[in-house]
PDB file of C-alpha atoms in Angstrom:
ATOM      1  CA  MET A   1      -9.850   7.243 -12.204  1.00 38.00           C
ATOM      2  CA  LYS A   2      -9.970   7.030  -8.396  1.00 41.00           C
ATOM      3  CA  ALA A   3      -6.968   4.696  -8.466  1.00 41.00           C
ATOM      4  CA  ILE A   4      -4.967   7.253 -10.457  1.00 45.00           C
ATOM      5  CA  ILE A   5      -5.992  10.075  -8.127  1.00 44.00           C
ATOM      6  CA  ARG A   6      -5.147   7.970  -5.086  1.00 44.00           C
ATOM      7  CA  PHE A   7      -1.801   6.954  -6.611  1.00 45.00           C
ATOM      8  CA  PHE A   8      -0.736  10.534  -7.341  1.00 49.00           C
ATOM      9  CA  SER A   9      -2.016  11.707  -3.976  1.00 47.00           C
ATOM     10  CA  VAL A  10      -0.246   8.978  -2.045  1.00 45.00           C
ATOM     11  CA  LEU A  11       2.905   9.472  -4.069  1.00 47.00           C
ATOM     12  CA  ALA A  12       3.030  13.212  -3.598  1.00 49.00           C
ATOM     13  CA  VAL A  13       2.152  13.169   0.078  1.00 45.00           C
ATOM     14  CA  ALA A  14       4.591  10.365   0.859  1.00 41.00           C
ATOM     15  CA  ALA A  15       7.328  11.969  -1.137  1.00 40.00           C
ATOM     16  CA  LEU A  16       6.885  15.405   0.268  1.00 42.00           C
ATOM     17  CA  MET A  17       6.339  15.040   3.958  1.00 36.00           C
ATOM     18  CA  ALA A  18       5.433  11.844   5.613  1.00 33.00           C
ATOM     19  CA  CYS A  19       5.542  10.920   9.270  1.00 32.00           C
ATOM     20  CA  GLY A  20       7.865  10.380  12.228  1.00 33.00           C
ATOM     21  CA  SER A  21      11.318   8.886  12.507  1.00 35.00           C
ATOM     22  CA  SER A  22      12.993   6.530  14.914  1.00 36.00           C
ATOM     23  CA  GLY A  23      16.002   8.827  15.232  1.00 38.00           C
ATOM     24  CA  THR A  24      16.690  10.011  18.748  1.00 38.00           C
ATOM     25  CA  GLY A  25      20.372  10.953  18.613  1.00 38.00           C
ATOM     26  CA  PRO A  26      21.786  14.441  19.038  1.00 36.00           C
ATOM     27  CA  GLU A  27      22.282  14.717  15.276  1.00 44.00           C
ATOM     28  CA  ASP A  28      18.513  14.658  14.746  1.00 50.00           C
ATOM     29  CA  GLU A  29      16.961  18.071  14.193  1.00 56.00           C
ATOM     30  CA  ASN A  30      13.506  19.498  14.119  1.00 59.00           C
ATOM     31  CA  PRO A  31      12.780  22.056  11.400  1.00 68.00           C
ATOM     32  CA  THR A  32      13.013  25.111  13.689  1.00 59.00           C
ATOM     33  CA  GLY A  33      16.648  25.986  12.968  1.00 64.00           C
ATOM     34  CA  THR A  34      16.678  24.785   9.370  1.00 75.00           C
ATOM     35  CA  GLY A  35      14.511  27.453   7.733  1.00 85.00           C
ATOM     36  CA  ILE A  36      12.060  24.967   6.211  1.00 89.00           C
ATOM     37  CA  THR A  37       9.159  25.784   8.502  1.00 91.00           C
ATOM     38  CA  GLY A  38       6.294  27.491   6.724  1.00 94.00           C
ATOM     39  CA  SER A  39       3.995  26.901   3.784  1.00 96.00           C
ATOM     40  CA  TRP A  40       5.256  25.564   0.449  1.00 96.00           C
ATOM     41  CA  ARG A  41       3.789  25.016  -3.028  1.00 97.00           C
ATOM     42  CA  GLY A  42       5.319  22.460  -5.372  1.00 95.00           C
ATOM     43  CA  PHE A  43       6.383  23.543  -8.857  1.00 96.00           C
ATOM     44  CA  TYR A  44       8.502  20.543  -9.904  1.00 95.00           C
ATOM     45  CA  PHE A  45       7.828  16.857  -9.168  1.00 91.00           C
ATOM     46  CA  GLU A  46       9.896  14.521 -11.344  1.00 94.00           C
ATOM     47  CA  MET A  47       9.890  10.733 -11.045  1.00 94.00           C
ATOM     48  CA  THR A  48      12.909   8.963 -12.597  1.00 98.00           C
ATOM     49  CA  SER A  49      13.118   5.236 -13.292  1.00 98.00           C
ATOM     50  CA  GLN A  50      15.856   3.480 -11.331  1.00 97.00           C
ATOM     51  CA  ALA A  51      16.065   0.776 -14.021  1.00 96.00           C
ATOM     52  CA  ASP A  52      16.446   3.311 -16.849  1.00 96.00           C
ATOM     53  CA  PRO A  53      17.413   6.812 -15.622  1.00 96.00           C
ATOM     54  CA  SER A  54      16.709   8.226 -19.092  1.00 97.00           C
ATOM     55  CA  VAL A  55      12.981   7.690 -18.356  1.00 97.00           C
ATOM     56  CA  SER A  56      11.388  10.407 -16.229  1.00 96.00           C
ATOM     57  CA  VAL A  57       8.155  12.364 -15.928  1.00 94.00           C
ATOM     58  CA  ASP A  58       7.374  15.714 -14.263  1.00 93.00           C
ATOM     59  CA  LEU A  59       3.937  15.145 -12.733  1.00 90.00           C
ATOM     60  CA  VAL A  60       3.260  18.891 -12.380  1.00 92.00           C
ATOM     61  CA  GLN A  61       3.023  18.983 -16.185  1.00 91.00           C
ATOM     62  CA  TYR A  62       0.159  16.468 -15.894  1.00 90.00           C
ATOM     63  CA  GLY A  63      -1.805  18.601 -13.466  1.00 93.00           C
ATOM     64  CA  VAL A  64      -0.667  17.310 -10.077  1.00 93.00           C
ATOM     65  CA  ALA A  65      -0.685  20.195  -7.583  1.00 94.00           C
ATOM     66  CA  TYR A  66       0.578  19.959  -4.038  1.00 87.00           C
ATOM     67  CA  SER A  67       1.273  22.122  -1.046  1.00 92.00           C
ATOM     68  CA  ILE A  68       2.598  21.541   2.430  1.00 87.00           C
ATOM     69  CA  THR A  69       2.872  23.389   5.710  1.00 89.00           C
ATOM     70  CA  ILE A  70       5.812  22.397   7.918  1.00 88.00           C
ATOM     71  CA  ASN A  71       5.568  23.378  11.577  1.00 87.00           C
ATOM     72  CA  ALA A  72       8.384  23.999  14.080  1.00 90.00           C
ATOM     73  CA  ASP A  73       7.444  20.826  15.996  1.00 86.00           C
ATOM     74  CA  SER A  74       8.156  18.686  12.867  1.00 84.00           C
ATOM     75  CA  SER A  75       4.474  18.152  12.107  1.00 78.00           C
ATOM     76  CA  TYR A  76       3.120  18.869   8.657  1.00 79.00           C
ATOM     77  CA  THR A  77      -0.095  19.097   6.699  1.00 80.00           C
ATOM     78  CA  ALA A  78       0.133  18.196   3.009  1.00 82.00           C
ATOM     79  CA  SER A  79      -2.485  18.578   0.292  1.00 87.00           C
ATOM     80  CA  THR A  80      -2.369  16.957  -3.148  1.00 87.00           C
ATOM     81  CA  THR A  81      -4.838  17.711  -5.941  1.00 93.00           C
ATOM     82  CA  PHE A  82      -5.238  15.798  -9.200  1.00 88.00           C
ATOM     83  CA  LEU A  83      -8.178  16.032 -11.614  1.00 89.00           C
ATOM     84  CA  GLY A  84     -10.155  18.117  -9.127  1.00 91.00           C
ATOM     85  CA  SER A  85      -9.848  15.662  -6.236  1.00 94.00           C
ATOM     86  CA  THR A  86      -7.854  16.623  -3.156  1.00 93.00           C
ATOM     87  CA  VAL A  87      -6.307  14.353  -0.551  1.00 88.00           C
ATOM     88  CA  GLU A  88      -4.853  15.693   2.700  1.00 85.00           C
ATOM     89  CA  GLU A  89      -2.460  14.001   5.095  1.00 77.00           C
ATOM     90  CA  ASN A  90      -0.870  15.008   8.394  1.00 76.00           C
ATOM     91  CA  GLY A  91       2.351  13.659   9.849  1.00 77.00           C
ATOM     92  CA  VAL A  92       5.865  14.369  11.093  1.00 78.00           C
ATOM     93  CA  LEU A  93       9.249  14.593   9.344  1.00 87.00           C
ATOM     94  CA  GLN A  94      12.791  14.031  10.652  1.00 88.00           C
ATOM     95  CA  LEU A  95      15.944  15.878   9.587  1.00 90.00           C
ATOM     96  CA  SER A  96      19.614  15.099  10.202  1.00 91.00           C
ATOM     97  CA  GLY A  97      22.047  17.492   8.544  1.00 90.00           C
ATOM     98  CA  ASN A  98      20.842  17.702   4.941  1.00 92.00           C
ATOM     99  CA  ASN A  99      19.240  14.233   5.161  1.00 94.00           C
ATOM    100  CA  ILE A 100      15.499  13.816   5.422  1.00 88.00           C
ATOM    101  CA  THR A 101      13.557  10.727   6.456  1.00 81.00           C
ATOM    102  CA  MET A 102       9.852  10.568   5.796  1.00 76.00           C
ATOM    103  CA  VAL A 103       7.792   7.763   7.250  1.00 73.00           C
ATOM    104  CA  SER A 104       4.123   7.484   6.443  1.00 74.00           C
ATOM    105  CA  PRO A 105       1.884   4.953   8.196  1.00 73.00           C
ATOM    106  CA  GLN A 106       0.109   4.508   4.859  1.00 69.00           C
ATOM    107  CA  ASN A 107       3.068   4.701   2.466  1.00 69.00           C
ATOM    108  CA  GLY A 108       6.253   3.485   4.155  1.00 70.00           C
ATOM    109  CA  THR A 109       9.659   5.100   4.593  1.00 77.00           C
ATOM    110  CA  PHE A 110      11.442   7.368   2.146  1.00 82.00           C
ATOM    111  CA  ASN A 111      14.992   8.663   2.591  1.00 89.00           C
ATOM    112  CA  GLY A 112      16.835  11.391   0.784  1.00 93.00           C
ATOM    113  CA  THR A 113      18.406  14.799   0.947  1.00 95.00           C
ATOM    114  CA  TYR A 114      17.087  18.342   0.976  1.00 94.00           C
ATOM    115  CA  THR A 115      18.496  21.768   0.239  1.00 95.00           C
ATOM    116  CA  LEU A 116      17.118  25.200   0.978  1.00 94.00           C
ATOM    117  CA  SER A 117      18.097  28.093  -1.270  1.00 94.00           C
ATOM    118  CA  GLY A 118      16.273  31.310  -0.521  1.00 93.00           C
ATOM    119  CA  ASP A 119      12.571  30.542  -0.842  1.00 95.00           C
ATOM    120  CA  THR A 120      13.070  27.229  -2.688  1.00 96.00           C
ATOM    121  CA  LEU A 121      13.092  23.851  -0.935  1.00 95.00           C
ATOM    122  CA  SER A 122      14.414  20.960  -3.050  1.00 96.00           C
ATOM    123  CA  MET A 123      14.348  17.267  -2.148  1.00 92.00           C
ATOM    124  CA  ASN A 124      15.699  14.101  -3.739  1.00 95.00           C
ATOM    125  CA  LEU A 125      14.121  10.912  -2.409  1.00 90.00           C
ATOM    126  CA  SER A 126      14.602   7.223  -3.097  1.00 92.00           C
ATOM    127  CA  GLY A 127      12.339   4.280  -2.372  1.00 87.00           C
ATOM    128  CA  MET A 128       9.500   5.540  -4.538  1.00 87.00           C
ATOM    129  CA  ALA A 129       7.486   3.656  -7.153  1.00 90.00           C
ATOM    130  CA  PHE A 130       5.779   4.790 -10.350  1.00 91.00           C
ATOM    131  CA  ASP A 131       4.100   3.066 -13.303  1.00 93.00           C
ATOM    132  CA  PHE A 132       6.154   4.596 -16.124  1.00 94.00           C
ATOM    133  CA  ASP A 133       4.695   2.452 -18.928  1.00 92.00           C
ATOM    134  CA  GLN A 134       1.105   2.440 -17.592  1.00 91.00           C
ATOM    135  CA  ASP A 135       0.939  -1.373 -17.547  1.00 95.00           C
ATOM    136  CA  GLY A 136      -0.503  -1.500 -14.037  1.00 95.00           C
ATOM    137  CA  THR A 137       2.828  -2.389 -12.396  1.00 95.00           C
ATOM    138  CA  SER A 138       4.873   0.219 -10.561  1.00 94.00           C
ATOM    139  CA  GLU A 139       8.625   0.290 -11.004  1.00 95.00           C
ATOM    140  CA  ALA A 140      11.292   1.519  -8.569  1.00 96.00           C
ATOM    141  CA  ALA A 141      11.785   5.262  -8.903  1.00 96.00           C
ATOM    142  CA  ASP A 142      13.574   8.268  -7.477  1.00 96.00           C
ATOM    143  CA  LEU A 143      11.863  11.599  -6.883  1.00 92.00           C
ATOM    144  CA  SER A 144      13.258  15.093  -7.379  1.00 94.00           C
ATOM    145  CA  THR A 145      10.953  17.844  -6.204  1.00 92.00           C
ATOM    146  CA  SER A 146      11.108  21.604  -5.677  1.00 96.00           C
ATOM    147  CA  LEU A 147       8.751  23.791  -3.681  1.00 96.00           C
ATOM    148  CA  LEU A 148       8.377  27.555  -3.383  1.00 97.00           C
ATOM    149  CA  ARG A 149       7.726  29.223  -0.018  1.00 97.00           C
ATOM    150  CA  THR A 150       4.297  30.853   0.064  1.00 96.00           C
ATOM    151  CA  ASN A 151       4.590  32.610   3.435  1.00 87.00           C
TER     152      ASN A 151
END
């Protein structure tokens, strides 16, 4: 049970907002001018198998809840809850145009794109892993997630 909670927590936190980037060029942005600063609550969190894109699962339907606060200095605080257990993580994100790079000391680097439409933030990330057939082995996956602004 703890392994499942940890897996979902790590997955959600890493996918949503992990830490710093090595980018230092003028194309790199902090969130201030992008409109993504603030607090967000996830309402869609779908993992899709890279080996078989017809296989996917929306983890929100299984009770995974997550939220994140993104600050103007690129720092974030994320919270993931599954089966009554909550895991929190702090870090930094890096933006460049509509690209997002998330690097977590615990979980590695994830790259993708983001869009902001009104009060909805959507991200598509690659480099994820998920155990689609519950055999104890994670397979390569892509993540599509959407979050609603709460403030």
